[in-house]
Amino acid sequence: MTASGSLPRSLSDHPLVRIAADLSVIAWEQMSQWRAVLGADLDASVVDTKSSPNDLVTAADAQIEALVRGYLRAVRPGDLMIGEEGAEAIDPVDFFDRALLGRLSFFDPGAGALVAATDLDGDQQLEWHIDPIDGTVNFVRGIEHFAFSVGVRRGVDANFEGTDPEAAVPGSEDEGWLIGLVASPGLGATWLAGRGRGAYRVDGRLGDRLQESGESAAAIPATRLSGEPAGLSGRLLATGFAYTEEGRAAQLAKLPELLSGYNDIRRCGSAAIDLCMVAEGKVTSYAERGLGIYDYAGGALIAEESGAAVRRGGSRGATAAADSPAELDRLLDVV
């Protein structure tokens, strides 16, 4: 169920939301620029593969991550950024023209530089988990389900990508998340949530809405998200599948049991957007194994703040969002 209204000032004025909005402006701009020049004949200078020919990474992924890293290095120099591609930083001030930079909340036109945002959250180091393009195959093929995703977490934690998920304390992956934001140029929407502040959908780029609203940021039109409305006919489960044959075989063997109690399945190719669809009530639940933390960092908090029961799997564990704690436990047991 959703309710139309305005974005509350507790979110629109929150410095972490403002920073995340700036990052999404950068990512949205570059995704749109790259998408305009991508054609059918893509060579290795633009597109590479990971585990299989359909597991793609583009030059756009690396460039967006590098620009995000450069921004955070200037605005939050003491924080830790964990990205999917490991790209070296690019300074956005050297990369973009003044028109784009002028849309960033933490750009000072007089100084011609990004301004550090200090004294946030008691000066504790924060983690910024970034997926520059979640749904890269969709992005390359011109399918609209792709997005930039960012999740902000309190403190330095050892459970991010590259560690043994079996060594993690159960439930510890769900702790400390402060802000989640997912921005999709293809769908023309931004989803965001703050811990204890609810989940919302805003049409278009949040950064643009913040600039347009000026001092009256509370007037930004937004839809409050509260999951699937009671009494809706049918139940839909969203999931994803591995790129490798071996991984798919294991998933397909579990599929009949996973779908127990559901009428159909959806697979859009972006975990971040799947989780936002749970928040919007477009699907009932979501479950998948094998994600990196960057895949769910933004979307999981959005689903959680909409009222869904959520469990984050850590690196390559089982991640799920469901309409009840009992169904969440069942999905986690099966997936």
Coordinates of C-alpha atoms in Angstrom, one line a residue:
M1 CA 0.0 0.0 0.0
T2 CA 1.2 3.5 -0.8
A3 CA 0.2 7.0 0.2
S4 CA 0.9 10.2 -1.8
G5 CA 2.2 13.2 0.0
S6 CA 5.5 15.0 0.6
L7 CA 9.0 13.9 1.6
P8 CA 9.4 14.7 5.3
R9 CA 12.1 17.3 6.3
S10 CA 13.7 14.6 8.5
L11 CA 14.8 13.0 5.2
S12 CA 15.1 15.9 2.8
D13 CA 17.3 17.9 5.1
H14 CA 19.3 15.0 6.4
P15 CA 23.0 15.5 5.3
L16 CA 23.5 11.8 4.5
V17 CA 20.4 11.9 2.2
R18 CA 21.7 15.0 0.5
I19 CA 25.1 13.3 -0.1
A20 CA 23.4 10.2 -1.4
A21 CA 21.2 12.4 -3.7
D22 CA 24.4 14.1 -5.0
L23 CA 25.9 10.6 -5.8
S24 CA 22.7 9.6 -7.6
V25 CA 22.8 12.8 -9.7
I26 CA 26.3 11.9 -10.8
A27 CA 25.4 8.3 -11.5
W28 CA 22.1 9.1 -13.3
E29 CA 23.9 11.6 -15.5
Q30 CA 26.6 9.1 -16.5
M31 CA 24.2 6.2 -17.0
S32 CA 22.1 8.4 -19.3
Q33 CA 25.2 9.5 -21.2
W34 CA 26.6 6.0 -21.6
R35 CA 23.2 4.5 -22.5
A36 CA 22.8 7.0 -25.4
V37 CA 26.1 5.8 -27.0
L38 CA 25.8 2.0 -26.3
G39 CA 24.9 0.1 -29.5
A40 CA 24.6 -3.5 -30.6
D41 CA 28.3 -3.8 -31.4
L42 CA 30.0 -3.6 -28.1
D43 CA 33.7 -4.6 -27.9
A44 CA 36.0 -5.4 -25.0
S45 CA 37.0 -1.8 -24.7
V46 CA 33.4 -1.0 -23.4
V47 CA 32.0 -4.3 -22.1
D48 CA 33.8 -7.1 -20.3
T49 CA 32.5 -10.3 -18.7
K50 CA 32.8 -11.6 -15.1
S51 CA 31.7 -15.3 -14.5
S52 CA 29.9 -15.8 -17.9
P53 CA 29.1 -14.1 -21.2
N54 CA 25.9 -12.7 -19.6
D55 CA 27.6 -11.5 -16.4
L56 CA 28.7 -8.1 -17.7
V57 CA 30.6 -5.1 -16.4
T58 CA 30.9 -1.9 -18.5
A59 CA 33.2 1.0 -18.6
A60 CA 30.3 3.0 -17.3
D61 CA 30.3 0.9 -14.0
A62 CA 34.0 1.7 -13.4
Q63 CA 33.6 5.4 -14.3
I64 CA 30.6 6.0 -12.1
E65 CA 32.2 4.2 -9.2
A66 CA 35.4 6.3 -9.7
L67 CA 33.4 9.5 -9.7
V68 CA 31.5 8.5 -6.6
R69 CA 34.8 7.6 -4.9
G70 CA 36.2 11.0 -5.8
Y71 CA 33.1 12.8 -4.4
L72 CA 33.2 10.9 -1.1
R73 CA 37.0 11.5 -0.8
A74 CA 36.2 15.2 -0.8
V75 CA 32.9 15.3 1.1
R76 CA 33.4 12.4 3.6
P77 CA 37.2 11.9 3.7
G78 CA 37.2 9.8 6.8
D79 CA 34.6 7.3 5.6
L80 CA 35.0 4.0 4.0
M81 CA 33.6 3.3 0.5
I82 CA 33.0 -0.3 -0.6
G83 CA 32.3 -0.6 -4.3
E84 CA 31.8 -3.5 -6.7
E85 CA 34.5 -2.5 -9.2
G86 CA 37.4 -1.2 -7.1
A87 CA 37.9 1.8 -9.4
E88 CA 40.4 4.5 -8.7
A89 CA 38.9 7.9 -7.7
I90 CA 38.1 10.7 -10.2
D91 CA 37.4 14.2 -9.0
P92 CA 33.9 15.2 -10.2
V93 CA 35.0 18.9 -10.2
D94 CA 37.6 18.1 -12.8
F95 CA 35.1 15.9 -14.8
F96 CA 31.8 17.8 -14.9
D97 CA 30.8 21.2 -16.1
R98 CA 29.5 23.9 -13.7
A99 CA 25.9 23.2 -14.8
L100 CA 26.0 19.7 -13.4
L101 CA 28.1 20.6 -10.4
G102 CA 25.6 23.3 -9.5
R103 CA 23.0 20.7 -8.9
L104 CA 25.1 19.1 -6.1
S105 CA 24.2 20.1 -2.5
F106 CA 27.9 19.9 -1.4
F107 CA 29.4 21.9 -4.2
D108 CA 30.5 25.5 -3.4
P109 CA 30.3 27.6 -6.6
G110 CA 32.3 30.4 -5.0
A111 CA 35.2 28.1 -4.1
G112 CA 34.7 25.9 -7.2
A113 CA 35.1 22.9 -4.9
L114 CA 33.2 20.2 -3.0
V115 CA 32.7 21.0 0.6
A116 CA 33.4 18.5 3.4
A117 CA 30.4 17.4 5.4
T118 CA 31.9 16.9 8.9
D119 CA 30.4 16.3 12.3
L120 CA 27.9 13.8 11.1
D121 CA 26.7 10.9 13.3
G122 CA 29.1 11.9 16.0
D123 CA 32.1 11.9 13.6
Q124 CA 32.0 8.1 13.6
Q125 CA 33.3 6.5 10.4
L126 CA 30.6 5.4 8.0
E127 CA 30.6 2.8 5.3
W128 CA 29.2 3.7 1.8
H129 CA 28.2 0.5 0.0
I130 CA 28.0 1.4 -3.7
D131 CA 26.6 -0.5 -6.8
P132 CA 27.3 1.9 -9.7
I133 CA 24.9 0.0 -12.0
D134 CA 22.8 -2.8 -10.5
G135 CA 21.3 -4.7 -13.5
T136 CA 24.2 -4.2 -15.9
V137 CA 22.9 -6.8 -18.4
N138 CA 19.6 -4.8 -18.6
F139 CA 21.6 -1.6 -19.0
V140 CA 23.6 -2.9 -21.9
R141 CA 20.6 -4.4 -23.6
G142 CA 18.4 -1.3 -23.2
I143 CA 16.0 -2.9 -20.7
E144 CA 14.9 -0.2 -18.2
H145 CA 15.4 -2.2 -15.0
F146 CA 18.8 -0.9 -13.9
A147 CA 19.8 1.4 -11.1
F148 CA 22.4 3.1 -9.0
S149 CA 22.3 1.9 -5.4
V150 CA 23.9 3.2 -2.2
G151 CA 23.5 2.1 1.4
V152 CA 25.1 3.9 4.3
R153 CA 26.1 2.0 7.4
R154 CA 27.4 3.0 10.8
G155 CA 30.9 1.9 11.8
V156 CA 33.5 -0.3 10.1
D157 CA 32.3 -3.9 9.8
A158 CA 34.2 -6.9 8.6
N159 CA 31.2 -8.5 6.9
F160 CA 31.4 -6.7 3.6
E161 CA 32.3 -8.3 0.2
G162 CA 35.2 -10.7 0.3
T163 CA 34.8 -12.2 3.7
D164 CA 33.5 -15.6 4.7
P165 CA 29.7 -15.3 5.1
E166 CA 29.7 -18.4 7.4
A167 CA 31.9 -16.5 9.9
A168 CA 29.4 -13.7 10.3
V169 CA 27.3 -13.5 13.5
P170 CA 23.7 -14.3 12.6
G171 CA 21.7 -11.1 12.1
S172 CA 24.8 -8.8 12.3
E173 CA 24.5 -7.9 8.6
D174 CA 21.2 -6.2 9.4
E175 CA 22.7 -3.8 12.0
G176 CA 23.8 -0.2 11.6
W177 CA 22.1 0.8 8.3
L178 CA 21.2 4.5 8.3
I179 CA 20.3 5.5 4.7
G180 CA 19.3 3.6 1.6
L181 CA 18.8 5.1 -1.9
V182 CA 18.1 3.5 -5.3
A183 CA 17.9 5.6 -8.4
S184 CA 16.7 4.3 -11.8
P185 CA 16.9 6.5 -15.0
G186 CA 15.1 3.8 -17.0
L187 CA 12.1 3.8 -14.6
G188 CA 12.4 7.6 -13.9
A189 CA 12.3 7.1 -10.1
T190 CA 14.3 7.4 -6.9
W191 CA 13.5 5.3 -3.8
L192 CA 14.9 6.3 -0.5
A193 CA 14.6 5.4 3.2
G194 CA 16.1 6.5 6.5
R195 CA 16.3 4.3 9.6
G196 CA 13.1 5.1 11.6
R197 CA 12.0 7.7 9.0
G198 CA 10.1 5.5 6.5
A199 CA 10.5 4.6 2.8
Y200 CA 9.5 6.9 -0.1
R201 CA 9.4 7.0 -3.9
V202 CA 10.2 10.3 -5.7
D203 CA 9.6 10.8 -9.4
G204 CA 12.8 11.6 -11.3
R205 CA 16.1 12.6 -9.7
L206 CA 16.0 13.4 -6.0
G207 CA 18.8 15.9 -6.4
D208 CA 16.8 17.8 -8.9
R209 CA 13.8 17.9 -6.6
L210 CA 15.9 19.2 -3.8
Q211 CA 17.3 22.0 -5.9
E212 CA 13.8 22.9 -7.2
S213 CA 12.3 23.0 -3.8
G214 CA 14.9 25.3 -2.3
E215 CA 14.1 26.2 1.3
S216 CA 10.6 24.5 1.1
A217 CA 12.0 21.0 0.8
A218 CA 9.0 19.6 2.7
A219 CA 7.0 20.3 -0.5
I220 CA 8.8 17.7 -2.6
P221 CA 6.0 15.3 -3.8
A222 CA 6.7 11.8 -2.6
T223 CA 4.8 8.5 -2.2
R224 CA 5.1 6.8 1.3
L225 CA 5.7 3.1 0.8
S226 CA 4.0 0.5 3.0
G227 CA 4.3 -2.8 1.0
E228 CA 1.5 -4.9 -0.5
P229 CA -2.0 -3.8 0.3
A230 CA -4.2 -6.2 2.3
G231 CA -6.6 -8.3 0.3
L232 CA -4.7 -7.9 -3.1
S233 CA -5.4 -10.9 -5.3
G234 CA -2.5 -13.2 -5.9
R235 CA 1.0 -13.4 -4.5
L236 CA 4.2 -12.7 -6.4
L237 CA 7.8 -13.7 -5.6
A238 CA 10.8 -11.9 -7.0
T239 CA 14.1 -13.6 -7.3
G240 CA 17.3 -13.9 -9.4
F241 CA 19.3 -16.7 -11.0
A242 CA 23.0 -17.4 -11.2
Y243 CA 24.9 -16.8 -14.4
T244 CA 26.7 -20.2 -14.2
E245 CA 25.1 -23.5 -15.2
E246 CA 26.0 -25.1 -11.9
G247 CA 24.6 -22.3 -9.8
R248 CA 21.3 -22.2 -11.8
A249 CA 20.9 -26.0 -11.5
A250 CA 20.9 -25.7 -7.7
Q251 CA 18.5 -22.8 -7.8
L252 CA 16.1 -24.5 -10.2
A253 CA 16.0 -27.6 -8.0
K254 CA 14.7 -25.5 -5.1
L255 CA 12.3 -23.4 -7.2
P256 CA 9.1 -25.5 -6.7
E257 CA 9.5 -25.3 -2.9
L258 CA 10.5 -21.7 -3.0
L259 CA 7.3 -20.8 -4.9
S260 CA 5.0 -22.6 -2.4
G261 CA 2.3 -20.2 -1.5
Y262 CA 2.9 -17.9 -4.5
N263 CA 1.0 -17.6 -7.7
D264 CA 3.8 -16.5 -10.0
I265 CA 7.4 -15.4 -10.1
R266 CA 9.2 -12.2 -11.4
R267 CA 12.8 -11.8 -12.3
C268 CA 13.7 -8.2 -13.4
G269 CA 17.5 -8.5 -13.2
S270 CA 18.2 -6.0 -10.4
A271 CA 18.1 -6.9 -6.8
A272 CA 17.9 -3.3 -5.8
I273 CA 14.8 -2.7 -7.8
D274 CA 13.3 -6.1 -6.7
L275 CA 13.6 -4.9 -3.1
C276 CA 12.0 -1.5 -4.0
M277 CA 9.1 -3.4 -5.6
V278 CA 8.5 -5.2 -2.3
A279 CA 8.4 -1.8 -0.6
E280 CA 5.9 -0.6 -3.2
G281 CA 3.8 -3.7 -3.0
K282 CA 4.3 -4.6 -6.6
V283 CA 5.6 -8.0 -5.5
T284 CA 4.9 -9.8 -2.2
S285 CA 8.3 -11.0 -1.3
Y286 CA 11.9 -11.4 -2.6
A287 CA 14.5 -14.1 -2.0
E288 CA 18.0 -14.7 -3.5
R289 CA 21.3 -16.3 -2.6
G290 CA 24.7 -15.1 -3.8
L291 CA 24.4 -11.3 -3.6
G292 CA 27.2 -9.0 -2.7
I293 CA 26.4 -6.4 0.0
Y294 CA 26.4 -3.6 -2.6
D295 CA 23.5 -5.4 -4.3
Y296 CA 21.1 -5.0 -1.4
A297 CA 22.7 -2.1 0.5
G298 CA 20.2 0.5 -0.7
G299 CA 17.1 -1.6 -1.4
A300 CA 17.0 -3.7 1.8
L301 CA 16.5 -0.6 4.1
I302 CA 13.8 0.7 1.7
A303 CA 12.0 -2.6 1.9
E304 CA 12.5 -2.8 5.7
E305 CA 11.2 0.8 6.3
S306 CA 8.1 0.0 4.2
G307 CA 7.2 -2.7 6.9
A308 CA 8.7 -5.8 5.2
A309 CA 10.5 -8.4 7.3
V310 CA 14.1 -8.4 5.9
R311 CA 17.3 -10.4 6.4
R312 CA 20.5 -9.4 4.7
G313 CA 22.7 -12.3 3.7
G314 CA 26.1 -10.7 3.9
S315 CA 28.6 -11.6 1.2
R316 CA 27.0 -14.4 -0.9
G317 CA 24.5 -15.6 1.8
A318 CA 20.7 -15.7 1.6
T319 CA 18.9 -12.4 1.4
A320 CA 15.1 -12.1 1.6
A321 CA 12.3 -9.6 2.2
A322 CA 8.8 -10.9 3.0
D323 CA 5.4 -9.8 4.1
S324 CA 5.7 -11.6 7.4
P325 CA 8.5 -12.9 9.7
A326 CA 7.3 -16.4 9.3
E327 CA 7.5 -16.2 5.5
L328 CA 10.9 -14.6 5.8
D329 CA 12.2 -17.6 7.8
R330 CA 10.6 -20.0 5.3
L331 CA 12.2 -18.3 2.3
L332 CA 15.6 -18.2 4.0
D333 CA 15.4 -21.9 4.8
V334 CA 14.6 -22.8 1.2
V335 CA 16.7 -20.4 -0.9

